[in-house]
Amino acid sequence: MSIGFEEFVDQASIILDLNLWGYKIKRVQRRTESVMRRYGIRTYEECLELLKNDADFRLSYLDHFTINTSEFFRNPKNFDYLRDNIIDNLFRENEKVKIWSAPCSNGSEPYSIAILLTEKGYKESDYQILASDIDVNILESARKGVYNNTAVQNIPYELLNKYFEISDDNYKRYRLKEEIKRKVTFEQKDLITEPFEKDWNLIICRNFFIYLTTDIKESLTHKFSESLVPGGYLFLGNTEFIFHPEKYNLEKVYSSFYRKKQ
């Protein structure tokens, strides 16, 4: 007797060590069935067998399932606000500023922060930028720092020339200079199941909440708030909102920015 999708989710969550129930289940099903069509898999049992026994397929499944696209300075007005109203205050109030981008996707957002801080003249020794994602393939790509036109479309021309080189392959790709790449540390992390490090001054979690169930969103918001220092900021995506932020000891300060109360 063949298994249904719910049993597949239960078993796949164990195999992958990833709580698939934390994501909107219709999205999980769409992504799973897309992978199955791509590989000619007819049943959930076949899919589970490949997840158990084929490491390359597991990576492909996760790559198909997770968020792996973003762009530099996405929603530029938010980065303008960060530059003009938040960054200097963080450096005035803290001996060393800790910044975490999670999930970091292709690395464009943590690298955007590194460019912003470099442009403002802050020394590398004065801050830490950590970028995490569950997908090892996208982390490997992020470390390389090579991007297409779409990813760099919001970067002002002078900054593009200053911090990127044109890749020497047959496609027009932009290679981030080592001066910026070295300022970001990447690591694999599952936001839903793993504990968080404490004492962050800025946490960037953009366009991830939209894929999660309400319960998981609430749990993550609590975890992020607990990980921030008093006065630290949580930076979300443009379409993401925290209802009743006071429940999490947060207050909305601008568009997608929430500040932890002192």
Coordinates of C-alpha atoms in Angstrom, one line a residue:
M1 CA 0.0 0.0 0.0
S2 CA 1.4 3.3 -1.0
I3 CA 2.0 6.1 1.5
G4 CA 0.3 9.5 1.4
F5 CA 1.9 12.9 1.4
E6 CA 1.6 13.4 5.2
E7 CA 3.5 10.2 5.9
F8 CA 6.1 11.2 3.4
V9 CA 6.6 14.5 5.2
D10 CA 7.0 12.7 8.5
Q11 CA 9.6 10.4 7.2
A12 CA 11.4 12.9 5.0
S13 CA 11.7 15.3 8.0
I14 CA 13.5 12.5 9.9
I15 CA 15.8 11.6 7.0
L16 CA 16.7 15.3 6.2
D17 CA 16.8 16.3 9.9
L18 CA 14.6 19.2 8.8
N19 CA 11.1 19.9 10.1
L20 CA 9.1 20.2 6.9
W21 CA 5.9 20.7 8.9
G22 CA 7.3 24.1 9.9
Y23 CA 6.8 25.3 6.3
K24 CA 3.5 26.0 4.5
I25 CA 2.6 22.5 3.6
K26 CA 1.1 23.3 0.1
R27 CA 4.5 24.8 -0.8
V28 CA 6.3 21.7 0.4
Q29 CA 4.0 19.5 -1.7
R30 CA 4.5 21.7 -4.8
R31 CA 8.3 21.7 -4.5
T32 CA 8.4 17.9 -3.7
E33 CA 6.2 17.0 -6.7
S34 CA 8.3 19.3 -8.9
V35 CA 11.5 17.4 -7.9
M36 CA 9.7 14.1 -8.5
R37 CA 8.7 15.1 -12.0
R38 CA 12.2 16.3 -12.7
Y39 CA 13.7 13.0 -11.7
G40 CA 10.9 10.8 -13.1
I41 CA 9.9 9.6 -9.6
R42 CA 6.3 8.2 -9.5
T43 CA 5.7 7.6 -5.8
Y44 CA 6.5 9.1 -2.4
E45 CA 8.1 5.8 -1.5
E46 CA 10.6 6.1 -4.4
C47 CA 11.4 9.6 -3.3
L48 CA 12.0 8.5 0.3
E49 CA 14.4 5.8 -0.9
L50 CA 16.4 8.3 -2.9
L51 CA 16.5 10.7 0.1
K52 CA 17.8 7.9 2.3
N53 CA 20.4 6.4 -0.1
D54 CA 21.5 9.1 -2.6
A55 CA 23.4 12.0 -1.2
D56 CA 23.3 13.9 -4.4
F57 CA 19.6 13.6 -4.6
R58 CA 19.2 14.8 -1.0
L59 CA 21.2 18.0 -1.9
S60 CA 19.2 18.5 -5.0
Y61 CA 15.9 18.1 -3.1
L62 CA 17.0 20.7 -0.5
D63 CA 18.3 23.0 -3.2
H64 CA 14.9 22.8 -5.0
F65 CA 13.1 23.3 -1.7
T66 CA 14.9 26.2 -0.1
I67 CA 15.2 29.8 -1.0
N68 CA 18.2 30.4 -3.2
T69 CA 17.6 33.8 -4.9
S70 CA 18.0 37.3 -3.7
E71 CA 19.7 40.5 -4.9
F72 CA 22.0 43.2 -3.5
F73 CA 20.3 46.1 -1.7
R74 CA 16.9 44.6 -2.3
N75 CA 14.3 47.3 -1.6
P76 CA 16.9 50.1 -1.6
K77 CA 14.9 52.4 0.7
N78 CA 15.2 50.0 3.5
F79 CA 19.0 49.9 3.1
D80 CA 19.0 53.7 3.0
Y81 CA 17.2 53.7 6.3
L82 CA 19.6 51.2 7.7
R83 CA 22.6 53.3 6.6
D84 CA 21.2 56.7 7.7
N85 CA 19.4 55.8 10.9
I86 CA 20.7 52.6 12.4
I87 CA 24.3 51.7 11.6
D88 CA 26.0 54.7 13.3
N89 CA 23.9 54.2 16.4
L90 CA 24.9 50.6 16.7
F91 CA 28.6 51.4 16.4
R92 CA 28.3 54.2 19.0
E93 CA 26.6 52.0 21.5
N94 CA 28.6 48.8 21.1
E95 CA 32.3 48.0 21.2
K96 CA 31.9 45.4 18.4
V97 CA 28.7 45.1 16.3
K98 CA 27.4 41.6 15.6
I99 CA 25.3 41.1 12.5
W100 CA 23.6 37.9 11.4
S101 CA 21.9 37.2 8.0
A102 CA 19.6 34.2 8.2
P103 CA 18.8 32.6 5.8
C104 CA 21.4 34.2 3.7
S105 CA 20.5 32.6 0.4
N106 CA 23.0 33.5 -2.3
G107 CA 24.9 35.8 0.0
S108 CA 23.8 39.1 -1.6
E109 CA 22.3 40.5 1.6
P110 CA 25.3 39.9 4.0
Y111 CA 27.6 41.2 1.3
S112 CA 25.4 44.3 0.9
I113 CA 25.9 44.9 4.6
A114 CA 29.7 44.5 4.2
I115 CA 29.7 47.0 1.3
L116 CA 27.6 49.4 3.3
L117 CA 30.0 49.2 6.3
T118 CA 33.1 49.5 4.1
E119 CA 31.6 52.6 2.4
K120 CA 31.0 54.1 5.9
G121 CA 34.6 53.6 6.8
Y122 CA 34.1 51.0 9.6
K123 CA 37.1 48.8 10.3
E124 CA 36.7 45.0 9.8
S125 CA 37.8 44.5 13.4
D126 CA 34.9 46.5 14.7
Y127 CA 32.2 44.1 13.5
Q128 CA 31.2 40.5 12.7
I129 CA 29.0 39.4 9.9
L130 CA 27.7 35.8 10.0
A131 CA 25.6 34.4 7.2
S132 CA 23.8 31.1 7.6
D133 CA 21.6 28.9 5.4
I134 CA 20.4 25.3 5.5
D135 CA 21.4 24.6 1.9
V136 CA 25.1 23.6 1.5
N137 CA 25.0 24.2 -2.2
I138 CA 23.8 27.7 -1.9
L139 CA 26.4 28.4 0.8
E140 CA 29.1 27.2 -1.6
S141 CA 27.8 29.5 -4.3
A142 CA 27.6 32.4 -1.8
R143 CA 31.2 31.9 -0.8
K144 CA 32.3 32.2 -4.5
G145 CA 30.5 35.6 -4.8
V146 CA 29.7 35.4 -8.5
Y147 CA 26.4 37.1 -9.6
N148 CA 24.3 37.8 -12.7
N149 CA 22.8 41.1 -13.8
T150 CA 19.6 40.7 -11.9
A151 CA 21.4 40.2 -8.6
V152 CA 23.4 43.4 -8.9
Q153 CA 20.8 45.6 -10.6
N154 CA 20.3 47.8 -7.4
I155 CA 24.0 48.5 -6.9
P156 CA 25.0 52.1 -7.9
Y157 CA 27.4 52.1 -10.8
E158 CA 30.3 53.5 -8.9
L159 CA 30.0 50.8 -6.2
L160 CA 29.6 48.1 -8.9
N161 CA 32.9 49.2 -10.4
K162 CA 34.6 49.5 -7.1
Y163 CA 33.7 46.2 -5.5
F164 CA 33.1 43.8 -8.5
E165 CA 35.1 42.4 -11.5
I166 CA 33.5 41.1 -14.7
S167 CA 33.8 37.3 -14.6
D168 CA 36.0 35.9 -17.4
D169 CA 33.6 33.3 -18.7
N170 CA 31.2 33.4 -21.6
Y171 CA 28.4 35.0 -19.6
K172 CA 28.3 38.5 -18.1
R173 CA 28.8 37.8 -14.5
Y174 CA 30.0 40.0 -11.6
R175 CA 32.7 38.6 -9.3
L176 CA 32.8 40.2 -5.8
K177 CA 36.3 41.3 -4.8
E178 CA 38.0 39.5 -1.9
E179 CA 38.1 42.7 0.1
I180 CA 34.3 42.3 0.7
K181 CA 34.1 38.4 0.6
R182 CA 36.5 38.0 3.5
K183 CA 34.2 40.1 5.7
V184 CA 31.4 37.6 5.8
T185 CA 31.5 34.1 7.5
F186 CA 29.2 31.5 6.2
E187 CA 27.8 28.4 8.1
Q188 CA 25.1 25.8 7.7
K189 CA 22.2 26.2 10.1
D190 CA 18.5 25.1 10.4
L191 CA 16.6 28.1 11.8
I192 CA 13.6 26.0 12.8
T193 CA 15.2 23.3 14.9
E194 CA 18.6 24.7 16.0
P195 CA 19.3 27.0 19.0
F196 CA 20.5 30.6 18.3
E197 CA 23.6 32.4 19.4
K198 CA 23.0 35.4 21.6
D199 CA 23.9 39.1 21.6
W200 CA 23.2 40.1 18.0
N201 CA 22.9 43.8 17.3
L202 CA 21.2 43.3 13.9
I203 CA 19.5 40.2 12.6
I204 CA 18.5 40.1 8.9
C205 CA 15.7 37.6 8.1
R206 CA 14.1 38.7 4.9
N207 CA 11.4 36.9 2.9
F208 CA 11.6 33.7 4.9
F209 CA 8.6 34.2 7.2
I210 CA 6.3 34.1 4.1
Y211 CA 7.0 30.4 3.7
L212 CA 6.3 29.4 7.3
T213 CA 3.3 28.3 9.3
T214 CA 2.0 30.8 11.9
D215 CA 3.2 28.7 14.8
I216 CA 6.8 28.5 13.4
K217 CA 6.8 32.2 12.6
E218 CA 5.8 33.0 16.2
S219 CA 8.5 30.6 17.5
L220 CA 11.2 32.1 15.3
T221 CA 10.2 35.7 16.3
H222 CA 10.6 34.8 20.0
K223 CA 14.0 33.2 19.2
F224 CA 15.2 36.1 17.3
S225 CA 14.1 38.6 20.0
E226 CA 15.8 36.5 22.6
S227 CA 19.0 36.5 20.5
L228 CA 19.1 40.3 20.1
V229 CA 20.7 42.6 22.6
P230 CA 18.4 45.3 24.0
G231 CA 18.3 48.0 21.4
G232 CA 19.1 45.5 18.6
Y233 CA 17.2 45.4 15.3
L234 CA 15.4 42.7 13.4
F235 CA 15.2 43.4 9.6
L236 CA 12.4 41.6 7.7
G237 CA 11.2 41.5 4.1
N238 CA 9.0 44.2 2.7
T239 CA 5.8 42.1 2.8
E240 CA 6.5 40.6 6.2
F241 CA 4.9 42.0 9.4
I242 CA 5.0 41.1 13.1
F243 CA 1.5 41.5 14.6
H244 CA 1.6 42.7 18.2
P245 CA 5.4 43.1 18.3
E246 CA 5.1 44.0 22.0
K247 CA 4.5 40.3 22.6
Y248 CA 8.1 39.7 21.6
N249 CA 9.5 42.8 23.4
L250 CA 9.8 44.4 20.0
E251 CA 8.7 47.8 18.6
K252 CA 8.3 48.7 14.9
V253 CA 10.5 51.6 14.0
Y254 CA 10.3 51.8 10.2
S255 CA 8.8 49.7 7.4
S256 CA 10.5 46.3 7.9
F257 CA 12.6 47.2 11.0
Y258 CA 11.8 46.1 14.5
R259 CA 13.8 47.2 17.6
K260 CA 14.2 45.2 20.8
K261 CA 13.1 47.3 23.7
Q262 CA 15.7 48.4 26.2

